[in-house]
mmCIF file with all atom_site columns, C-alpha atoms and ligand atoms in Angstrom:
data_model
loop_
_atom_site.group_PDB
_atom_site.id
_atom_site.type_symbol
_atom_site.label_atom_id
_atom_site.label_alt_id
_atom_site.label_comp_id
_atom_site.label_asym_id
_atom_site.label_entity_id
_atom_site.label_seq_id
_atom_site.pdbx_PDB_ins_code
_atom_site.Cartn_x
_atom_site.Cartn_y
_atom_site.Cartn_z
_atom_site.occupancy
_atom_site.B_iso_or_equiv
_atom_site.pdbx_formal_charge
_atom_site.auth_seq_id
_atom_site.auth_comp_id
_atom_site.auth_asym_id
_atom_site.auth_atom_id
_atom_site.pdbx_PDB_model_num
ATOM   1   C CA . UNK A 1 1   ? 83.517  -30.556 -7.553  1.00 97.00 ? 1   UNK A CA 1
ATOM   2   C CA . UNK A 1 2   ? 86.241  -31.261 -4.982  1.00 98.00 ? 2   UNK A CA 1
ATOM   3   C CA . UNK A 1 3   ? 86.178  -29.479 -1.641  1.00 98.00 ? 3   UNK A CA 1
ATOM   4   C CA . UNK A 1 4   ? 89.448  -29.292 0.297   1.00 98.00 ? 4   UNK A CA 1
ATOM   5   C CA . UNK A 1 5   ? 89.475  -28.593 4.012   1.00 98.00 ? 5   UNK A CA 1
ATOM   6   C CA . UNK A 1 6   ? 92.735  -27.024 5.135   1.00 98.00 ? 6   UNK A CA 1
ATOM   7   C CA . UNK A 1 7   ? 93.956  -25.795 8.494   1.00 98.00 ? 7   UNK A CA 1
ATOM   8   C CA . UNK A 1 8   ? 96.135  -26.514 11.490  1.00 98.00 ? 8   UNK A CA 1
ATOM   9   C CA . UNK A 1 9   ? 96.215  -29.860 13.290  1.00 98.00 ? 9   UNK A CA 1
ATOM   10  C CA . UNK A 1 10  ? 93.256  -30.103 15.623  1.00 96.00 ? 10  UNK A CA 1
ATOM   11  C CA . UNK A 1 11  ? 91.044  -27.618 13.778  1.00 97.00 ? 11  UNK A CA 1
ATOM   12  C CA . UNK A 1 12  ? 88.414  -30.267 13.050  1.00 96.00 ? 12  UNK A CA 1
ATOM   13  C CA . UNK A 1 13  ? 89.038  -30.952 9.349   1.00 98.00 ? 13  UNK A CA 1
ATOM   14  C CA . UNK A 1 14  ? 88.193  -34.661 9.508   1.00 97.00 ? 14  UNK A CA 1
ATOM   15  C CA . UNK A 1 15  ? 85.022  -34.271 11.578  1.00 97.00 ? 15  UNK A CA 1
ATOM   16  C CA . UNK A 1 16  ? 83.734  -31.339 9.540   1.00 98.00 ? 16  UNK A CA 1
ATOM   17  C CA . UNK A 1 17  ? 84.755  -33.040 6.293   1.00 98.00 ? 17  UNK A CA 1
ATOM   18  C CA . UNK A 1 18  ? 82.819  -36.173 7.090   1.00 98.00 ? 18  UNK A CA 1
ATOM   19  C CA . UNK A 1 19  ? 79.695  -34.223 8.042   1.00 98.00 ? 19  UNK A CA 1
ATOM   20  C CA . UNK A 1 20  ? 79.967  -31.964 5.011   1.00 98.00 ? 20  UNK A CA 1
ATOM   21  C CA . UNK A 1 21  ? 80.301  -34.917 2.660   1.00 98.00 ? 21  UNK A CA 1
ATOM   22  C CA . UNK A 1 22  ? 77.222  -36.462 4.271   1.00 98.00 ? 22  UNK A CA 1
ATOM   23  C CA . UNK A 1 23  ? 75.176  -33.294 3.747   1.00 98.00 ? 23  UNK A CA 1
ATOM   24  C CA . UNK A 1 24  ? 76.262  -32.904 0.114   1.00 98.00 ? 24  UNK A CA 1
ATOM   25  C CA . UNK A 1 25  ? 76.017  -36.592 -0.770  1.00 98.00 ? 25  UNK A CA 1
ATOM   26  C CA . UNK A 1 26  ? 79.723  -36.486 -1.680  1.00 98.00 ? 26  UNK A CA 1
ATOM   27  C CA . UNK A 1 27  ? 82.441  -39.042 -0.994  1.00 98.00 ? 27  UNK A CA 1
ATOM   28  C CA . UNK A 1 28  ? 84.889  -38.291 1.796   1.00 98.00 ? 28  UNK A CA 1
ATOM   29  C CA . UNK A 1 29  ? 88.651  -38.839 1.890   1.00 98.00 ? 29  UNK A CA 1
ATOM   30  C CA . UNK A 1 30  ? 90.860  -38.188 4.898   1.00 98.00 ? 30  UNK A CA 1
ATOM   31  C CA . UNK A 1 31  ? 94.333  -37.948 3.372   1.00 98.00 ? 31  UNK A CA 1
ATOM   32  C CA . UNK A 1 32  ? 96.190  -39.016 6.523   1.00 97.00 ? 32  UNK A CA 1
ATOM   33  C CA . UNK A 1 33  ? 93.966  -42.096 6.909   1.00 98.00 ? 33  UNK A CA 1
ATOM   34  C CA . UNK A 1 34  ? 94.434  -42.892 3.209   1.00 98.00 ? 34  UNK A CA 1
ATOM   35  C CA . UNK A 1 35  ? 98.232  -42.671 3.549   1.00 98.00 ? 35  UNK A CA 1
ATOM   36  C CA . UNK A 1 36  ? 98.151  -44.913 6.618   1.00 98.00 ? 36  UNK A CA 1
ATOM   37  C CA . UNK A 1 37  ? 96.074  -47.483 4.736   1.00 98.00 ? 37  UNK A CA 1
ATOM   38  C CA . UNK A 1 38  ? 98.177  -47.367 1.575   1.00 97.00 ? 38  UNK A CA 1
ATOM   39  C CA . UNK A 1 39  ? 101.474 -47.741 3.388   1.00 96.00 ? 39  UNK A CA 1
ATOM   40  C CA . UNK A 1 40  ? 100.309 -50.016 6.192   1.00 98.00 ? 40  UNK A CA 1
ATOM   41  C CA . UNK A 1 41  ? 101.838 -47.710 8.813   1.00 98.00 ? 41  UNK A CA 1
ATOM   42  C CA . UNK A 1 42  ? 100.546 -45.065 11.182  1.00 98.00 ? 42  UNK A CA 1
ATOM   43  C CA . UNK A 1 43  ? 101.602 -41.456 10.557  1.00 98.00 ? 43  UNK A CA 1
ATOM   44  C CA . UNK A 1 44  ? 103.876 -41.792 13.617  1.00 97.00 ? 44  UNK A CA 1
ATOM   45  C CA . UNK A 1 45  ? 105.539 -44.860 12.074  1.00 98.00 ? 45  UNK A CA 1
ATOM   46  C CA . UNK A 1 46  ? 105.967 -43.168 8.689   1.00 98.00 ? 46  UNK A CA 1
ATOM   47  C CA . UNK A 1 47  ? 107.756 -40.248 10.382  1.00 98.00 ? 47  UNK A CA 1
ATOM   48  C CA . UNK A 1 48  ? 109.884 -42.593 12.514  1.00 98.00 ? 48  UNK A CA 1
ATOM   49  C CA . UNK A 1 49  ? 110.856 -45.066 9.810   1.00 98.00 ? 49  UNK A CA 1
ATOM   50  C CA . UNK A 1 50  ? 111.008 -42.898 6.698   1.00 97.00 ? 50  UNK A CA 1
ATOM   51  C CA . UNK A 1 51  ? 111.292 -39.347 8.026   1.00 98.00 ? 51  UNK A CA 1
ATOM   52  C CA . UNK A 1 52  ? 109.291 -36.172 7.528   1.00 98.00 ? 52  UNK A CA 1
ATOM   53  C CA . UNK A 1 53  ? 110.698 -35.436 4.074   1.00 98.00 ? 53  UNK A CA 1
ATOM   54  C CA . UNK A 1 54  ? 109.466 -38.776 2.747   1.00 98.00 ? 54  UNK A CA 1
ATOM   55  C CA . UNK A 1 55  ? 106.070 -38.169 4.367   1.00 98.00 ? 55  UNK A CA 1
ATOM   56  C CA . UNK A 1 56  ? 105.801 -34.774 2.634   1.00 98.00 ? 56  UNK A CA 1
ATOM   57  C CA . UNK A 1 57  ? 106.559 -36.414 -0.705  1.00 98.00 ? 57  UNK A CA 1
ATOM   58  C CA . UNK A 1 58  ? 103.949 -39.110 -0.072  1.00 98.00 ? 58  UNK A CA 1
ATOM   59  C CA . UNK A 1 59  ? 101.242 -36.603 0.769   1.00 98.00 ? 59  UNK A CA 1
ATOM   60  C CA . UNK A 1 60  ? 102.114 -34.362 -2.184  1.00 98.00 ? 60  UNK A CA 1
ATOM   61  C CA . UNK A 1 61  ? 101.931 -37.381 -4.518  1.00 98.00 ? 61  UNK A CA 1
ATOM   62  C CA . UNK A 1 62  ? 98.592  -38.400 -3.042  1.00 98.00 ? 62  UNK A CA 1
ATOM   63  C CA . UNK A 1 63  ? 97.286  -34.864 -3.618  1.00 98.00 ? 63  UNK A CA 1
ATOM   64  C CA . UNK A 1 64  ? 98.146  -35.160 -7.318  1.00 98.00 ? 64  UNK A CA 1
ATOM   65  C CA . UNK A 1 65  ? 96.010  -38.322 -7.451  1.00 97.00 ? 65  UNK A CA 1
ATOM   66  C CA . UNK A 1 66  ? 93.165  -36.740 -5.500  1.00 97.00 ? 66  UNK A CA 1
ATOM   67  C CA . UNK A 1 67  ? 92.610  -33.871 -7.937  1.00 96.00 ? 67  UNK A CA 1
ATOM   68  C CA . UNK A 1 68  ? 91.058  -36.180 -10.513 1.00 95.00 ? 68  UNK A CA 1
ATOM   69  C CA . UNK A 1 69  ? 88.225  -37.143 -8.146  1.00 97.00 ? 69  UNK A CA 1
ATOM   70  C CA . UNK A 1 70  ? 84.682  -35.832 -8.510  1.00 96.00 ? 70  UNK A CA 1
ATOM   71  C CA . UNK A 1 71  ? 82.136  -34.816 -5.865  1.00 98.00 ? 71  UNK A CA 1
ATOM   72  C CA . UNK A 1 72  ? 84.477  -35.456 -2.979  1.00 98.00 ? 72  UNK A CA 1
ATOM   73  C CA . UNK A 1 73  ? 85.300  -33.688 0.270   1.00 98.00 ? 73  UNK A CA 1
ATOM   74  C CA . UNK A 1 74  ? 88.966  -34.084 1.198   1.00 98.00 ? 74  UNK A CA 1
ATOM   75  C CA . UNK A 1 75  ? 90.464  -33.352 4.596   1.00 98.00 ? 75  UNK A CA 1
ATOM   76  C CA . UNK A 1 76  ? 94.157  -32.558 4.213   1.00 98.00 ? 76  UNK A CA 1
ATOM   77  C CA . UNK A 1 77  ? 96.995  -32.929 6.724   1.00 98.00 ? 77  UNK A CA 1
ATOM   78  C CA . UNK A 1 78  ? 97.899  -29.639 8.410   1.00 98.00 ? 78  UNK A CA 1
ATOM   79  C CA . UNK A 1 79  ? 101.243 -29.375 6.627   1.00 98.00 ? 79  UNK A CA 1
ATOM   80  C CA . UNK A 1 80  ? 100.146 -30.379 3.133   1.00 98.00 ? 80  UNK A CA 1
ATOM   81  C CA . UNK A 1 81  ? 99.188  -26.932 1.764   1.00 98.00 ? 81  UNK A CA 1
ATOM   82  C CA . UNK A 1 82  ? 102.557 -25.580 2.944   1.00 98.00 ? 82  UNK A CA 1
ATOM   83  C CA . UNK A 1 83  ? 104.738 -27.955 0.919   1.00 98.00 ? 83  UNK A CA 1
ATOM   84  C CA . UNK A 1 84  ? 105.824 -26.719 -2.517  1.00 97.00 ? 84  UNK A CA 1
ATOM   85  C CA . UNK A 1 85  ? 102.960 -25.387 -4.614  1.00 98.00 ? 85  UNK A CA 1
ATOM   86  C CA . UNK A 1 86  ? 100.303 -27.586 -3.043  1.00 98.00 ? 86  UNK A CA 1
ATOM   87  C CA . UNK A 1 87  ? 98.025  -24.724 -1.997  1.00 98.00 ? 87  UNK A CA 1
ATOM   88  C CA . UNK A 1 88  ? 98.005  -23.354 -5.542  1.00 98.00 ? 88  UNK A CA 1
ATOM   89  C CA . UNK A 1 89  ? 97.154  -26.809 -6.878  1.00 98.00 ? 89  UNK A CA 1
ATOM   90  C CA . UNK A 1 90  ? 94.342  -27.154 -4.325  1.00 98.00 ? 90  UNK A CA 1
ATOM   91  C CA . UNK A 1 91  ? 92.910  -23.776 -5.332  1.00 98.00 ? 91  UNK A CA 1
ATOM   92  C CA . UNK A 1 92  ? 93.179  -24.505 -9.020  1.00 98.00 ? 92  UNK A CA 1
ATOM   93  C CA . UNK A 1 93  ? 91.527  -27.906 -8.863  1.00 98.00 ? 93  UNK A CA 1
ATOM   94  C CA . UNK A 1 94  ? 88.937  -27.435 -6.153  1.00 98.00 ? 94  UNK A CA 1
ATOM   95  C CA . UNK A 1 95  ? 87.219  -25.205 -3.650  1.00 98.00 ? 95  UNK A CA 1
ATOM   96  C CA . UNK A 1 96  ? 89.239  -24.692 -0.486  1.00 98.00 ? 96  UNK A CA 1
ATOM   97  C CA . UNK A 1 97  ? 87.981  -23.957 3.002   1.00 98.00 ? 97  UNK A CA 1
ATOM   98  C CA . UNK A 1 98  ? 90.244  -22.852 5.846   1.00 98.00 ? 98  UNK A CA 1
ATOM   99  C CA . UNK A 1 99  ? 88.936  -23.972 9.226   1.00 98.00 ? 99  UNK A CA 1
ATOM   100 C CA . UNK A 1 100 ? 90.459  -21.215 11.299  1.00 98.00 ? 100 UNK A CA 1
ATOM   101 C CA . UNK A 1 101 ? 91.100  -21.501 15.014  1.00 97.00 ? 101 UNK A CA 1
ATOM   102 C CA . UNK A 1 102 ? 92.896  -19.392 17.608  1.00 97.00 ? 102 UNK A CA 1
ATOM   103 C CA . UNK A 1 103 ? 96.083  -20.768 19.229  1.00 98.00 ? 103 UNK A CA 1
ATOM   104 C CA . UNK A 1 104 ? 94.384  -21.121 22.661  1.00 97.00 ? 104 UNK A CA 1
ATOM   105 C CA . UNK A 1 105 ? 91.619  -23.324 21.260  1.00 97.00 ? 105 UNK A CA 1
ATOM   106 C CA . UNK A 1 106 ? 94.159  -25.372 19.312  1.00 98.00 ? 106 UNK A CA 1
ATOM   107 C CA . UNK A 1 107 ? 96.214  -25.852 22.470  1.00 98.00 ? 107 UNK A CA 1
ATOM   108 C CA . UNK A 1 108 ? 93.231  -27.272 24.330  1.00 96.00 ? 108 UNK A CA 1
ATOM   109 C CA . UNK A 1 109 ? 92.339  -29.641 21.522  1.00 95.00 ? 109 UNK A CA 1
ATOM   110 C CA . UNK A 1 110 ? 95.895  -30.723 20.797  1.00 97.00 ? 110 UNK A CA 1
ATOM   111 C CA . UNK A 1 111 ? 96.920  -31.381 24.381  1.00 95.00 ? 111 UNK A CA 1
ATOM   112 C CA . UNK A 1 112 ? 94.342  -34.160 24.247  1.00 93.00 ? 112 UNK A CA 1
ATOM   113 C CA . UNK A 1 113 ? 95.088  -35.331 20.705  1.00 91.00 ? 113 UNK A CA 1
ATOM   114 C CA . UNK A 1 114 ? 98.870  -35.133 20.466  1.00 95.00 ? 114 UNK A CA 1
ATOM   115 C CA . UNK A 1 115 ? 99.849  -38.805 20.792  1.00 95.00 ? 115 UNK A CA 1
ATOM   116 C CA . UNK A 1 116 ? 99.132  -39.717 17.164  1.00 94.00 ? 116 UNK A CA 1
ATOM   117 C CA . UNK A 1 117 ? 100.833 -36.602 15.816  1.00 97.00 ? 117 UNK A CA 1
ATOM   118 C CA . UNK A 1 118 ? 104.597 -37.007 15.426  1.00 97.00 ? 118 UNK A CA 1
ATOM   119 C CA . UNK A 1 119 ? 105.418 -33.289 15.356  1.00 98.00 ? 119 UNK A CA 1
ATOM   120 C CA . UNK A 1 120 ? 103.953 -32.665 18.809  1.00 98.00 ? 120 UNK A CA 1
ATOM   121 C CA . UNK A 1 121 ? 103.695 -35.955 20.663  1.00 97.00 ? 121 UNK A CA 1
ATOM   122 C CA . UNK A 1 122 ? 106.819 -35.365 22.782  1.00 97.00 ? 122 UNK A CA 1
ATOM   123 C CA . UNK A 1 123 ? 106.075 -31.745 23.697  1.00 97.00 ? 123 UNK A CA 1
ATOM   124 C CA . UNK A 1 124 ? 105.048 -30.491 27.155  1.00 97.00 ? 124 UNK A CA 1
ATOM   125 C CA . UNK A 1 125 ? 102.033 -28.175 27.326  1.00 96.00 ? 125 UNK A CA 1
ATOM   126 C CA . UNK A 1 126 ? 104.316 -25.141 27.433  1.00 97.00 ? 126 UNK A CA 1
ATOM   127 C CA . UNK A 1 127 ? 106.351 -26.335 24.449  1.00 98.00 ? 127 UNK A CA 1
ATOM   128 C CA . UNK A 1 128 ? 103.166 -27.174 22.580  1.00 98.00 ? 128 UNK A CA 1
ATOM   129 C CA . UNK A 1 129 ? 101.860 -23.686 23.186  1.00 98.00 ? 129 UNK A CA 1
ATOM   130 C CA . UNK A 1 130 ? 105.031 -22.160 21.699  1.00 98.00 ? 130 UNK A CA 1
ATOM   131 C CA . UNK A 1 131 ? 105.005 -24.622 18.801  1.00 98.00 ? 131 UNK A CA 1
ATOM   132 C CA . UNK A 1 132 ? 101.405 -23.745 17.896  1.00 98.00 ? 132 UNK A CA 1
ATOM   133 C CA . UNK A 1 133 ? 102.074 -20.012 17.907  1.00 98.00 ? 133 UNK A CA 1
ATOM   134 C CA . UNK A 1 134 ? 105.233 -20.300 15.806  1.00 98.00 ? 134 UNK A CA 1
ATOM   135 C CA . UNK A 1 135 ? 103.953 -22.868 13.316  1.00 98.00 ? 135 UNK A CA 1
ATOM   136 C CA . UNK A 1 136 ? 100.608 -21.159 12.905  1.00 98.00 ? 136 UNK A CA 1
ATOM   137 C CA . UNK A 1 137 ? 102.160 -17.790 12.122  1.00 98.00 ? 137 UNK A CA 1
ATOM   138 C CA . UNK A 1 138 ? 104.436 -19.500 9.602   1.00 98.00 ? 138 UNK A CA 1
ATOM   139 C CA . UNK A 1 139 ? 101.571 -21.415 7.974   1.00 98.00 ? 139 UNK A CA 1
ATOM   140 C CA . UNK A 1 140 ? 98.669  -19.023 8.242   1.00 98.00 ? 140 UNK A CA 1
ATOM   141 C CA . UNK A 1 141 ? 99.610  -16.910 5.185   1.00 98.00 ? 141 UNK A CA 1
ATOM   142 C CA . UNK A 1 142 ? 99.264  -20.103 3.135   1.00 98.00 ? 142 UNK A CA 1
ATOM   143 C CA . UNK A 1 143 ? 95.973  -21.186 4.755   1.00 98.00 ? 143 UNK A CA 1
ATOM   144 C CA . UNK A 1 144 ? 94.626  -17.664 4.192   1.00 98.00 ? 144 UNK A CA 1
ATOM   145 C CA . UNK A 1 145 ? 94.849  -18.192 0.432   1.00 98.00 ? 145 UNK A CA 1
ATOM   146 C CA . UNK A 1 146 ? 91.828  -20.513 0.758   1.00 98.00 ? 146 UNK A CA 1
ATOM   147 C CA . UNK A 1 147 ? 88.685  -19.538 -1.147  1.00 98.00 ? 147 UNK A CA 1
ATOM   148 C CA . UNK A 1 148 ? 86.629  -19.470 2.064   1.00 98.00 ? 148 UNK A CA 1
ATOM   149 C CA . UNK A 1 149 ? 87.570  -18.984 5.697   1.00 98.00 ? 149 UNK A CA 1
ATOM   150 C CA . UNK A 1 150 ? 85.280  -20.257 8.446   1.00 97.00 ? 150 UNK A CA 1
ATOM   151 C CA . UNK A 1 151 ? 85.583  -20.576 12.219  1.00 96.00 ? 151 UNK A CA 1
ATOM   152 C CA . UNK A 1 152 ? 86.607  -24.016 13.385  1.00 95.00 ? 152 UNK A CA 1
ATOM   153 C CA . UNK A 1 153 ? 85.563  -23.371 16.980  1.00 93.00 ? 153 UNK A CA 1
ATOM   154 C CA . UNK A 1 154 ? 82.085  -21.994 16.286  1.00 91.00 ? 154 UNK A CA 1
ATOM   155 C CA . UNK A 1 155 ? 81.604  -24.029 13.183  1.00 95.00 ? 155 UNK A CA 1
ATOM   156 C CA . UNK A 1 156 ? 78.110  -23.832 11.668  1.00 95.00 ? 156 UNK A CA 1
ATOM   157 C CA . UNK A 1 157 ? 77.363  -26.327 8.927   1.00 97.00 ? 157 UNK A CA 1
ATOM   158 C CA . UNK A 1 158 ? 74.421  -24.362 7.532   1.00 96.00 ? 158 UNK A CA 1
ATOM   159 C CA . UNK A 1 159 ? 76.575  -21.247 7.108   1.00 95.00 ? 159 UNK A CA 1
ATOM   160 C CA . UNK A 1 160 ? 79.183  -23.242 5.239   1.00 96.00 ? 160 UNK A CA 1
ATOM   161 C CA . UNK A 1 161 ? 76.568  -24.829 2.990   1.00 97.00 ? 161 UNK A CA 1
ATOM   162 C CA . UNK A 1 162 ? 75.247  -21.363 2.190   1.00 96.00 ? 162 UNK A CA 1
ATOM   163 C CA . UNK A 1 163 ? 78.728  -20.097 1.293   1.00 94.00 ? 163 UNK A CA 1
ATOM   164 C CA . UNK A 1 164 ? 79.240  -23.040 -1.019  1.00 93.00 ? 164 UNK A CA 1
HETATM 165 C C1 . S3P B 2 .   ? 100.810 -32.571 10.240  1.00 56.39 ? 1   S3P B C1 1
HETATM 166 C C2 . S3P B 2 .   ? 99.464  -32.749 10.447  1.00 56.39 ? 1   S3P B C2 1
HETATM 167 C C3 . S3P B 2 .   ? 98.838  -34.070 10.580  1.00 56.39 ? 1   S3P B C3 1
HETATM 168 C C4 . S3P B 2 .   ? 99.647  -35.118 9.824   1.00 56.39 ? 1   S3P B C4 1
HETATM 169 C C5 . S3P B 2 .   ? 101.071 -35.087 10.256  1.00 56.39 ? 1   S3P B C5 1
HETATM 170 C C6 . S3P B 2 .   ? 101.737 -33.718 10.040  1.00 56.39 ? 1   S3P B C6 1
HETATM 171 C C7 . S3P B 2 .   ? 101.348 -31.195 10.168  1.00 56.39 ? 1   S3P B C7 1
HETATM 172 O O1 . S3P B 2 .   ? 97.509  -34.023 10.088  1.00 56.39 ? 1   S3P B O1 1
HETATM 173 O O2 . S3P B 2 .   ? 99.540  -34.941 8.444   1.00 56.39 ? 1   S3P B O2 1
HETATM 174 O O3 . S3P B 2 .   ? 101.095 -35.447 11.616  1.00 56.39 ? 1   S3P B O3 1
HETATM 175 O O4 . S3P B 2 .   ? 102.482 -31.006 9.688   1.00 56.39 ? 1   S3P B O4 1
HETATM 176 O O5 . S3P B 2 .   ? 100.623 -30.257 10.586  1.00 56.39 ? 1   S3P B O5 1
HETATM 177 P P1 . S3P B 2 .   ? 96.275  -33.322 10.885  1.00 56.39 ? 1   S3P B P1 1
HETATM 178 O O6 . S3P B 2 .   ? 96.267  -31.874 10.493  1.00 56.39 ? 1   S3P B O6 1
HETATM 179 O O7 . S3P B 2 .   ? 95.081  -34.043 10.375  1.00 56.39 ? 1   S3P B O7 1
HETATM 180 O O8 . S3P B 2 .   ? 96.525  -33.537 12.340  1.00 56.39 ? 1   S3P B O8 1
#
């Protein structure tokens, strides 16, 4: 089985994914980290040198490779499910979990973690707040297609394990 964690930047996909994989005895793949390793560039550098469109193609291609894995937890980049038919592919090939978080909680997390994220690194707190609200309302209908929806802020591993 493949388990995909989806959700907005800062919702805790990588941390939860790693812990979940540990509990299940599964492998763990962080797609952003994998892309950085494969291309020898940080996500910031990929956006700067090749542009967002190229990044979206890279992550969609990586997703197509990922679906042949077994017993793996995969944390996806926040924009991946929203490109093309990626969310449908995720749902067809694996079990998806949306780590849901309110805009206020995301703002607090992302104000601290924005430097390695090209879409938000240059934004002031006020701009970031607006960005989160707008982007989340655009993306949430896609995230909501996930098989399971759990709280990212009050995340409880045992509850997730029970759902699965
Ligand atoms: C992005 C999210 C990032 C990364 C890139 C773009 C997005 O991943 O893929 O900076 O469009 O939301 P995280 O969700 O792991 O921060």
